Protein backbone atom coordinates (compact mmCIF):
# COMPACT_ATOMS: atom_id res chain seq x y z
CA MET A 1 281.32 174.52 172.61
CA GLU A 2 280.90 172.03 175.13
CA ASN A 3 279.01 174.55 177.35
CA SER A 4 276.43 175.34 174.63
CA VAL A 5 276.03 171.37 173.82
CA LEU A 6 275.27 170.83 178.00
CA ASN A 7 272.33 173.73 178.03
CA ARG A 8 270.98 172.39 175.10
CA ARG A 9 271.23 169.56 176.52
CA ASN A 10 269.97 170.77 179.41
CA PHE A 11 267.17 172.04 177.66
CA ILE A 12 266.55 168.66 175.77
CA LYS A 13 265.71 166.96 179.50
CA SER A 14 262.81 169.84 180.42
CA SER A 15 261.43 169.54 176.67
CA MET A 16 260.75 165.46 177.14
CA ALA A 17 260.11 165.88 180.51
CA ILE A 18 256.81 168.51 179.24
CA ALA A 19 256.65 165.41 176.81
CA ILE A 20 255.81 162.95 179.29
CA VAL A 21 252.14 164.32 180.21
CA GLY A 22 250.08 162.61 177.49
CA ALA A 23 250.41 161.77 173.99
CA LEU A 24 252.30 165.17 172.68
CA PRO A 25 253.90 165.06 168.71
CA GLN A 26 256.09 161.89 168.49
CA LEU A 27 258.66 164.22 166.88
CA ILE A 28 262.44 163.53 167.27
CA LEU A 29 265.74 164.44 167.81
CA ALA A 30 268.28 164.75 165.19
CA LYS A 31 271.85 163.22 166.79
CA GLN A 32 273.97 164.71 168.79
CA SER A 33 277.12 164.43 168.92
CA SER A 34 279.35 166.42 172.30
CA THR A 35 282.80 167.06 170.22
CA GLU A 36 283.02 168.01 165.95
CA PHE A 37 278.95 168.37 166.23
CA ASP A 38 275.73 169.56 168.03
CA TYR A 39 273.24 167.24 165.80
CA GLU A 40 273.59 165.29 161.98
CA LEU A 41 271.44 165.93 159.54
CA ILE A 42 271.49 162.06 157.47
CA ILE A 43 269.73 162.85 153.64
CA ALA A 44 268.57 160.24 151.92
CA PRO A 45 266.16 157.91 150.17
CA ALA A 46 263.92 156.55 153.01
CA ASP A 47 259.55 154.15 152.29
CA VAL A 48 257.42 155.86 155.23
CA ASN A 49 253.86 155.58 156.46
CA ILE A 50 251.82 158.37 155.89
CA VAL A 51 248.06 156.80 154.09
CA PRO A 52 247.05 153.27 156.06
CA GLY A 53 248.71 150.42 154.59
CA GLY A 54 250.63 152.06 152.26
CA SER A 55 253.78 152.79 151.62
CA THR A 56 255.58 155.93 150.03
CA PRO A 57 258.88 156.37 148.35
CA ALA A 58 259.47 159.99 150.24
CA LEU A 59 263.79 161.98 150.94
CA SER A 60 264.07 161.78 153.90
CA PHE A 61 266.28 162.99 157.25
CA ASN A 62 267.40 160.20 159.00
CA GLY A 63 264.89 158.33 158.05
CA GLY A 64 262.11 159.22 158.94
CA TYR A 65 259.14 161.36 158.40
CA PRO A 66 258.09 163.84 160.74
CA SER A 67 261.81 164.41 160.06
CA PRO A 68 263.66 165.23 163.39
CA VAL A 69 263.20 168.67 165.64
CA ILE A 70 265.87 170.86 165.36
CA ARG A 71 266.47 173.04 169.02
CA ALA A 72 268.47 175.35 169.34
CA LYS A 73 269.17 178.30 172.15
CA GLN A 74 269.26 182.33 171.48
CA HIS A 75 272.72 183.29 171.84
CA GLN A 76 273.71 180.39 171.25
CA PRO A 77 276.11 178.63 168.71
CA VAL A 78 274.79 175.41 166.86
CA ARG A 79 276.59 173.45 165.01
CA ILE A 80 275.01 171.12 162.17
CA ARG A 81 276.45 168.35 159.74
CA VAL A 82 274.58 167.29 156.94
CA ILE A 83 275.11 164.12 155.17
CA ASN A 84 273.99 164.15 151.48
CA GLN A 85 273.41 160.28 150.61
CA LEU A 86 271.01 161.73 147.86
CA LYS A 87 271.81 161.02 144.40
CA GLU A 88 271.76 164.73 143.56
CA PRO A 89 273.03 167.80 145.24
CA THR A 90 271.53 169.78 148.20
CA THR A 91 271.56 172.55 150.49
CA ILE A 92 269.76 173.01 153.67
CA HIS A 93 268.16 176.74 154.56
CA TRP A 94 267.39 178.15 157.58
CA HIS A 95 264.63 179.98 157.36
CA GLY A 96 264.02 182.89 159.00
CA LEU A 97 266.88 183.04 161.06
CA ARG A 98 268.93 185.66 160.15
CA ILE A 99 272.16 184.24 160.17
CA PRO A 100 275.88 185.07 158.24
CA ILE A 101 275.32 185.01 154.63
CA ASP A 102 277.74 181.27 154.34
CA MET A 103 274.87 179.92 156.45
CA ASP A 104 272.48 180.64 154.25
CA GLY A 105 272.21 177.39 152.42
CA VAL A 106 271.58 178.76 149.26
CA PRO A 107 273.63 176.56 146.32
CA PHE A 108 276.51 179.08 144.54
CA LEU A 109 274.87 182.48 145.41
CA SER A 110 276.17 181.53 149.64
CA GLN A 111 277.96 177.72 149.21
CA MET A 112 278.48 175.35 146.54
CA PRO A 113 275.78 172.26 146.61
CA ILE A 114 276.41 169.32 148.70
CA MET A 115 277.40 166.99 146.17
CA PRO A 116 276.32 163.52 147.10
CA GLY A 117 278.57 161.62 149.42
CA ASP A 118 279.43 165.05 150.58
CA THR A 119 279.47 166.55 153.69
CA PHE A 120 278.76 169.93 154.77
CA ASP A 121 278.77 171.74 158.33
CA TYR A 122 276.68 174.36 159.25
CA GLU A 123 277.23 176.67 162.35
CA PHE A 124 276.11 179.84 163.10
CA THR A 125 274.50 181.79 166.29
CA PRO A 126 269.85 182.57 166.38
CA PRO A 127 269.93 186.48 167.49
CA ASP A 128 266.15 184.98 167.55
CA ALA A 129 264.37 182.91 169.41
CA GLY A 130 260.91 181.81 167.91
CA THR A 131 259.41 178.97 165.31
CA PHE A 132 261.59 178.68 162.40
CA TRP A 133 262.22 175.45 160.09
CA TYR A 134 264.44 173.82 157.48
CA HIS A 135 264.76 173.17 153.63
CA PRO A 136 266.86 172.56 150.63
CA HIS A 137 267.25 175.23 148.31
CA MET A 138 267.59 172.46 145.01
CA ASN A 139 265.35 170.48 143.03
CA SER A 140 263.02 172.06 145.61
CA ILE A 141 260.01 171.31 144.46
CA GLU A 142 261.17 167.45 144.35
CA GLN A 143 263.04 167.36 146.99
CA LEU A 144 260.35 169.40 149.90
CA GLY A 145 257.90 168.03 148.12
CA LYS A 146 258.96 164.82 148.85
CA GLY A 147 259.20 164.64 153.13
CA LEU A 148 262.78 167.38 153.02
CA VAL A 149 261.16 169.88 155.46
CA GLY A 150 261.45 169.35 159.17
CA ALA A 151 260.91 172.35 162.58
CA LEU A 152 264.50 174.46 163.93
CA ILE A 153 262.72 175.98 167.62
CA VAL A 154 264.98 178.41 169.10
CA GLU A 155 264.36 178.52 172.94
CA GLU A 156 263.87 181.69 174.39
CA ALA A 157 267.44 183.18 176.13
CA GLU A 158 264.44 183.07 179.01
CA LYS A 159 262.50 180.41 178.69
CA PRO A 160 258.97 181.44 179.00
CA ASP A 161 256.41 178.90 181.46
CA PHE A 162 254.03 177.05 179.44
CA ASP A 163 253.14 173.39 180.05
CA ALA A 164 253.35 171.74 176.78
CA ASP A 165 254.72 173.32 173.83
CA LEU A 166 253.79 171.50 170.58
CA VAL A 167 255.88 171.53 167.25
CA LEU A 168 253.23 171.31 164.30
CA CYS A 169 254.40 170.98 160.59
CA MET A 170 252.07 170.99 157.90
CA LYS A 171 251.92 169.13 154.98
CA ASN A 172 249.79 168.21 151.75
CA TRP A 173 251.25 165.15 150.46
CA HIS A 174 251.00 164.45 147.31
CA ILE A 175 250.50 160.47 146.96
CA LYS A 176 247.84 158.25 146.19
CA ASP A 177 245.76 155.73 148.45
CA ASP A 178 248.49 153.09 148.34
CA GLY A 179 251.14 155.56 148.69
CA SER A 180 252.85 156.00 145.99
CA PHE A 181 253.34 159.95 144.50
CA THR A 182 251.04 161.51 142.10
CA ALA A 183 252.26 164.82 140.04
CA LEU A 184 254.33 167.23 142.31
CA THR A 185 253.73 169.53 139.57
CA SER A 186 252.05 170.02 136.48
CA PRO A 187 252.22 173.85 133.97
CA GLN A 188 248.42 174.02 133.65
CA ASN A 189 248.98 174.73 137.94
CA ALA A 190 252.49 176.51 137.57
CA PHE A 191 251.06 179.56 136.03
CA ARG A 192 248.18 179.30 138.48
CA MET A 193 248.38 178.51 142.10
CA GLY A 194 250.13 176.18 141.97
CA THR A 195 250.28 172.05 142.48
CA PRO A 196 247.85 170.78 145.36
CA GLY A 197 248.11 167.69 146.85
CA ARG A 198 245.67 165.53 147.91
CA ILE A 199 246.89 164.06 152.00
CA MET A 200 246.52 166.73 153.96
CA THR A 201 248.67 165.80 157.64
CA ILE A 202 249.72 166.97 160.85
CA ASN A 203 253.48 165.76 161.71
CA GLY A 204 252.94 162.96 158.71
CA GLU A 205 249.27 162.04 160.38
CA MET A 206 246.16 162.71 159.09
CA HIS A 207 243.84 165.39 161.41
CA PRO A 208 245.99 163.63 164.66
CA THR A 209 244.92 163.83 168.48
CA TYR A 210 247.65 165.07 170.90
CA ASP A 211 246.57 165.04 175.11
CA VAL A 212 247.55 168.38 176.71
CA PRO A 213 247.70 168.72 180.74
CA ALA A 214 244.21 170.06 181.92
CA GLY A 215 244.28 173.13 182.78
CA GLY A 216 247.23 173.89 181.70
CA ALA A 217 248.86 176.66 179.23
CA ILE A 218 249.40 175.90 175.97
CA ARG A 219 252.07 176.62 172.87
CA ILE A 220 251.25 175.81 169.59
CA ARG A 221 253.59 176.07 167.15
CA PHE A 222 252.45 175.29 163.67
CA LEU A 223 255.02 175.70 160.99
CA ASN A 224 253.56 175.25 157.17
CA VAL A 225 256.45 173.02 155.31
CA ASP A 226 253.57 172.41 152.35
CA ASN A 227 255.08 173.45 148.86
CA THR A 228 251.72 174.74 147.59
CA LEU A 229 248.83 175.18 150.20
CA VAL A 230 247.74 178.17 151.61
CA TYR A 231 246.10 177.19 155.16
CA ASP A 232 243.27 179.08 156.97
CA VAL A 233 243.23 178.26 160.21
CA ASN A 234 240.38 178.73 163.19
CA SER A 235 240.26 177.04 165.96
CA THR A 236 237.18 175.97 168.26
CA ASP A 237 237.92 177.60 171.39
CA PRO A 238 236.86 181.31 170.60
CA ASP A 239 239.60 182.14 173.37
CA ALA A 240 242.95 181.07 171.31
CA GLN A 241 246.35 183.75 170.88
CA ILE A 242 247.93 184.63 168.39
CA ILE A 243 250.97 184.84 170.20
CA ALA A 244 254.31 185.24 167.60
CA ILE A 245 254.10 185.22 163.07
CA ASP A 246 256.86 183.86 161.49
CA GLY A 247 258.14 183.22 164.65
CA ASN A 248 258.14 186.86 166.32
CA PRO A 249 256.29 187.64 169.28
CA ILE A 250 253.70 189.87 168.61
CA GLU A 251 253.66 192.93 171.28
CA GLN A 252 249.56 192.07 171.78
CA PRO A 253 248.67 189.20 171.87
CA ILE A 254 245.21 189.10 169.44
CA THR A 255 242.18 186.04 169.63
CA LEU A 256 242.54 183.60 166.75
CA GLU A 257 239.73 183.89 164.58
CA ASN A 258 241.09 182.44 160.68
CA HIS A 259 244.59 183.45 159.81
CA LEU A 260 246.01 182.97 156.67
CA MET A 261 248.84 180.95 156.36
CA ALA A 262 250.61 180.24 153.48
CA PRO A 263 254.11 178.57 152.70
CA GLY A 264 257.13 178.91 154.86
CA MET A 265 254.55 180.89 157.28
CA ARG A 266 254.18 179.95 161.18
CA LEU A 267 252.10 181.13 163.78
CA ASP A 268 252.40 180.61 167.18
CA LEU A 269 249.13 180.19 169.02
CA GLY A 270 249.06 180.13 173.49
CA VAL A 271 245.60 178.15 174.46
CA MET A 272 244.22 177.48 178.05
CA SER A 273 243.03 173.71 178.03
CA SER A 274 240.47 172.45 179.65
CA LYS A 275 240.37 171.82 183.48
CA GLU A 276 237.84 169.06 182.80
CA VAL A 277 239.20 166.03 181.64
CA GLY A 278 237.87 164.97 178.39
CA LYS A 279 238.15 168.31 176.53
CA SER A 280 239.39 169.32 173.46
CA ILE A 281 240.15 171.97 170.80
CA THR A 282 239.97 171.51 167.26
CA PHE A 283 241.84 173.39 164.86
CA LYS A 284 241.36 173.50 160.83
CA HIS A 285 241.99 174.58 157.85
CA LYS A 286 238.66 176.84 157.08
CA ASN A 287 236.23 173.96 157.81
CA LYS A 288 238.33 170.56 157.38
CA PRO A 289 240.01 169.73 160.68
CA LEU A 290 243.82 169.59 161.23
CA VAL A 291 244.50 168.66 164.78
CA THR A 292 242.90 168.15 168.12
CA LEU A 293 244.57 168.51 171.43
CA ARG A 294 242.57 166.71 174.98
CA SER A 295 242.26 167.69 178.09
CA VAL A 296 244.38 164.95 180.24
CA ALA A 297 244.52 164.91 184.15
CA SER A 298 247.76 166.23 184.93
CA THR A 299 249.53 168.38 187.82
CA ALA A 300 249.71 170.80 186.14
CA THR A 301 248.73 174.38 187.98
CA PHE A 302 246.41 176.55 186.23
CA HIS A 303 247.33 180.32 184.75
CA SER A 304 247.57 182.34 182.18
CA LEU A 305 250.07 182.11 178.98
CA PRO A 306 253.43 183.76 179.68
CA ALA A 307 254.25 186.70 178.43
CA LEU A 308 256.95 186.08 175.23
CA PRO A 309 259.95 188.51 175.08
CA LEU A 310 260.19 190.03 171.70
CA ASN A 311 263.21 189.25 169.39
CA PRO A 312 265.74 191.96 169.10
CA ILE A 313 264.80 192.92 165.08
CA PRO A 314 266.73 196.01 164.85
CA GLU A 315 264.28 199.35 164.59
CA PRO A 316 264.20 200.99 160.72
CA ASP A 317 264.38 204.56 160.27
CA LEU A 318 261.47 205.45 158.76
CA ASN A 319 261.84 208.87 158.82
CA ASN A 320 264.63 208.38 156.50
CA ALA A 321 264.40 205.34 154.28
CA GLU A 322 264.29 204.80 150.74
CA THR A 323 261.00 203.06 148.75
CA ILE A 324 262.34 200.28 146.38
CA LYS A 325 258.85 198.85 144.13
CA PHE A 326 258.44 195.72 143.18
CA ALA A 327 256.06 194.27 141.29
CA PHE A 328 254.87 190.78 140.55
CA GLU A 329 253.58 189.90 137.80
CA TRP A 330 252.51 187.09 135.47
CA ASN A 331 255.01 186.28 132.74
CA ALA A 332 253.22 186.16 129.69
CA ASN A 333 255.68 185.93 127.19
CA ILE A 334 255.66 182.45 124.37
CA THR A 335 257.66 179.47 126.68
CA PRO A 336 261.30 179.59 124.71
CA ILE A 337 262.38 175.94 124.31
CA HIS A 338 265.96 174.25 124.29
CA LYS A 339 267.47 172.80 121.68
CA ASP A 340 266.95 169.71 123.13
CA GLY A 341 263.37 170.28 122.55
CA LYS A 342 262.62 171.04 126.20
CA VAL A 343 260.25 173.20 127.38
CA ASN A 344 261.75 176.30 129.42
CA TYR A 345 258.81 177.72 132.20
CA ASN A 346 259.12 181.11 133.13
CA PHE A 347 255.57 182.05 134.24
CA TRP A 348 256.11 184.47 136.49
CA THR A 349 258.26 188.40 136.49
CA MET A 350 259.49 189.95 139.17
CA ASN A 351 259.65 193.65 137.77
CA ARG A 352 259.65 192.24 134.24
CA ARG A 353 261.87 190.15 135.07
CA SER A 354 261.93 186.17 135.55
CA TRP A 355 264.36 184.16 137.32
CA GLU A 356 267.67 183.01 134.56
CA GLY A 357 268.86 180.27 137.24
CA MET A 358 272.57 180.49 138.51
CA SER A 359 275.37 178.75 138.65
CA LYS A 360 279.59 178.27 139.96
CA GLY A 361 280.43 180.75 137.40
CA ASN A 362 276.85 182.16 136.92
CA ILE A 363 275.21 184.57 139.74
CA PRO A 364 273.08 187.34 137.22
CA ALA A 365 272.29 190.80 138.69
CA PRO A 366 270.73 191.42 141.83
CA LEU A 367 267.27 192.58 141.55
CA ALA A 368 268.88 195.49 143.84
CA GLN A 369 270.94 197.05 145.80
CA LEU A 370 271.23 198.24 149.03
CA GLU A 371 273.54 200.10 151.71
CA ARG A 372 274.56 197.65 154.50
CA GLY A 373 272.35 199.64 157.71
CA LYS A 374 270.16 201.62 155.37
CA THR A 375 266.61 201.12 155.92
CA TYR A 376 264.87 200.73 152.56
CA LEU A 377 260.32 200.89 152.06
CA PHE A 378 259.74 198.30 150.36
CA GLU A 379 256.43 198.95 147.80
CA LEU A 380 255.58 195.14 147.11
CA SER A 381 252.95 194.78 144.51
CA ASN A 382 250.91 191.70 143.65
CA LEU A 383 249.47 192.74 140.05
CA THR A 384 247.86 188.60 139.77
CA GLN A 385 244.52 187.38 141.26
CA TYR A 386 246.90 184.41 143.01
CA HIS A 387 248.24 184.58 146.28
CA HIS A 388 251.86 185.17 146.77
CA PRO A 389 254.46 184.51 149.62
CA ILE A 390 257.61 186.83 149.63
CA HIS A 391 259.72 185.49 151.34
CA ILE A 392 263.21 187.23 152.06
CA HIS A 393 266.60 185.57 153.20
CA GLY A 394 268.76 186.47 156.46
CA HIS A 395 266.50 189.91 156.93
CA THR A 396 263.32 190.52 158.99
CA PHE A 397 260.38 192.98 157.14
CA THR A 398 258.27 194.82 159.81
CA VAL A 399 255.33 194.97 157.85
CA LEU A 400 253.50 198.80 157.66
CA LYS A 401 250.42 198.38 155.60
CA SER A 402 248.36 196.74 153.01
CA ASN A 403 246.01 198.85 150.59
CA LYS A 404 243.16 195.44 150.88
CA LYS A 405 243.41 195.55 155.15
CA ALA A 406 243.89 197.16 158.66
CA ILE A 407 247.80 196.24 159.50
CA THR A 408 248.85 196.57 162.87
CA PRO A 409 252.48 196.37 162.37
CA PHE A 410 254.57 193.40 162.96
CA HIS A 411 257.31 191.82 162.12
CA SER A 412 258.02 188.56 159.38
CA ASP A 413 260.12 187.04 156.98
CA THR A 414 257.42 185.91 154.63
CA VAL A 415 254.45 188.37 153.64
CA LEU A 416 251.68 187.52 152.28
CA LEU A 417 249.63 188.88 149.03
CA GLY A 418 246.48 188.83 148.24
CA LYS A 419 244.79 189.77 144.93
CA ASN A 420 245.92 192.79 143.85
CA GLU A 421 247.08 193.58 147.63
CA THR A 422 250.55 196.24 147.66
CA VAL A 423 251.84 196.22 151.20
CA ILE A 424 254.25 198.14 152.38
CA ALA A 425 257.05 196.53 154.46
CA ALA A 426 260.06 198.64 156.07
CA LEU A 427 264.00 196.72 156.00
CA VAL A 428 266.42 197.80 157.99
CA ALA A 429 269.37 196.02 155.34
CA ASP A 430 271.81 194.81 158.41
CA ASN A 431 273.57 191.12 157.29
CA PRO A 432 276.47 191.90 154.53
CA GLY A 433 275.85 189.43 151.33
CA ARG A 434 273.51 188.67 148.22
CA TRP A 435 270.00 187.26 149.60
CA MET A 436 267.62 185.59 148.10
CA TYR A 437 264.03 186.88 147.32
CA HIS A 438 261.42 184.86 146.38
CA CYS A 439 257.68 183.78 146.62
CA HIS A 440 257.46 179.99 148.60
CA ILE A 441 255.08 178.72 146.55
CA ILE A 442 257.49 176.17 145.12
CA GLU A 443 256.02 176.25 141.88
CA HIS A 444 256.25 179.89 141.28
CA LEU A 445 259.84 180.33 142.31
CA LYS A 446 261.32 177.41 139.84
CA THR A 447 259.32 179.15 137.02
CA GLY A 448 260.63 182.66 137.60
CA PHE A 449 259.78 184.28 140.51
CA MET A 450 262.80 184.62 142.25
CA GLY A 451 265.69 186.76 142.84
CA TYR A 452 268.47 188.09 145.30
CA VAL A 453 269.00 191.63 146.46
CA GLU A 454 272.60 191.99 147.83
CA VAL A 455 274.02 194.37 151.02
CA SER A 456 276.89 195.31 150.44
C-alpha cells in the first residue's frame, strides 16, 4: 500500500503543477494518510455559499462544496475511509467503476448502512481509467440534492500529455436567492421529468471562467451530478472533440455539436486553446452559458490532442448472446396509502414491477439472473414520454443500436433513453454479485424505477 500512496502523491503533484498555470477550478483533494488509508471523507452538515450573500445549509464531504476530487490510478489499489457524521445512515457508491460487489455501496444489497458515528473503509483497484464519481445510495433525493456528490478521477496507467485537465461538476441547486432550500421533489414532478433546481452551477459557481494555457491541449471532464436535469452540451469552439463518454475513451474522437448528458453521465472533451491570449471558449446548456475557458500566457507548446488509451472492457460474444427485454413504463395504478396515512408513491415500473424497497433480511427477487461469463443483449424500451438514464452497477454496457438514431458502438454505464426509444446494449456478466439497475433521475429511482440483476 505504501508504494501506491507514493505513486499517487507523484501524480497529484503533477496535477497541482498543471493547476498553477492560470486559475483552474478550485477543487480540493481529500485528506490523505500514508498508513491505514489513502483518502478520508467526512460526511457532515455544512453551510456553503452558492448564491451571492446567501448561505445554504448543505450536506458535505469534508466541510464544503465542491466536494473533494479523489484521484486514483488504473490498476493500483486505493483505500478510502468514510466517516458518517450525519444523523442518519448513508453509504458511498462509486459510480461507473467495475469493482467487487462488497465495495459497491448499496445498502443491504452489497453492504450494511454506515450508521451515524460509524466508519467504513472502501478498498478497490480500478480496472478502467476515466471520469467517474461518488455519491450516497440512501435517502438519495436529500443526500445528493443537498451536496453529497463528488468526482473520482482514475488516471491512466500511462498518462496522456494534456497541458490542463479540468474537472467540472454540473449541478442545479434547489435553493432560493437567500440560499435556503426549495422543495427537492414533488409528486407532480416525480411522475414526469423530475423536479428541476433553480441555480445552475459548475463546481458550485454560476458560469465561472477558468484560465487555461494559450496554445495548450486541454482535457475537460464534465460530470452531471444533478438529481434531475438533462444537459444539452454545446460549445462556441467548432473544433471541440468528444474523446470519452461515461468514463470510457472512444476509438475515434467526434466533433462536438451537441451532446445530451442525463444525471449520472460524464463527457470528456478535448480542445486546443487559442494561441492568442485573452481568447475564450464557452460551453453551454442549450443557449445558457455553463463555463468559459480563457487563454492566458504560458509556455505550452502547440501540439495536437493526445489519444486516450482504451479501457479493457470485455468483448461481448454477440453470436451466443441471450436477449433480455426490459420495458420501462409509467405505473398508472392507484397510489397506495399506509396505515399511518403516508402515501407510498410508486410511479414507475421495470417489466411492470415497481421497486419494493429492501431492508436487512428482506431482499426482493432480482429482475434477471445472469450466468457469469455469458453475454446478454439488454433490449431497453422506454415506453414513456420522458428521458430515462438507465444505470447498471458493476458492469459496462456496449451500446449497439437504437430505433431512433444511428449509433457507433460505444461503452457506457448509463444509457440515456429518449421518448419511445429502444436501445440494444450488450453486457458481459463477468462480475459476480447482486447489482443495482435503475433510472438515474433520482425521483424516478425513489418512486419505483429501480431493481437489480444477479450474476452468479
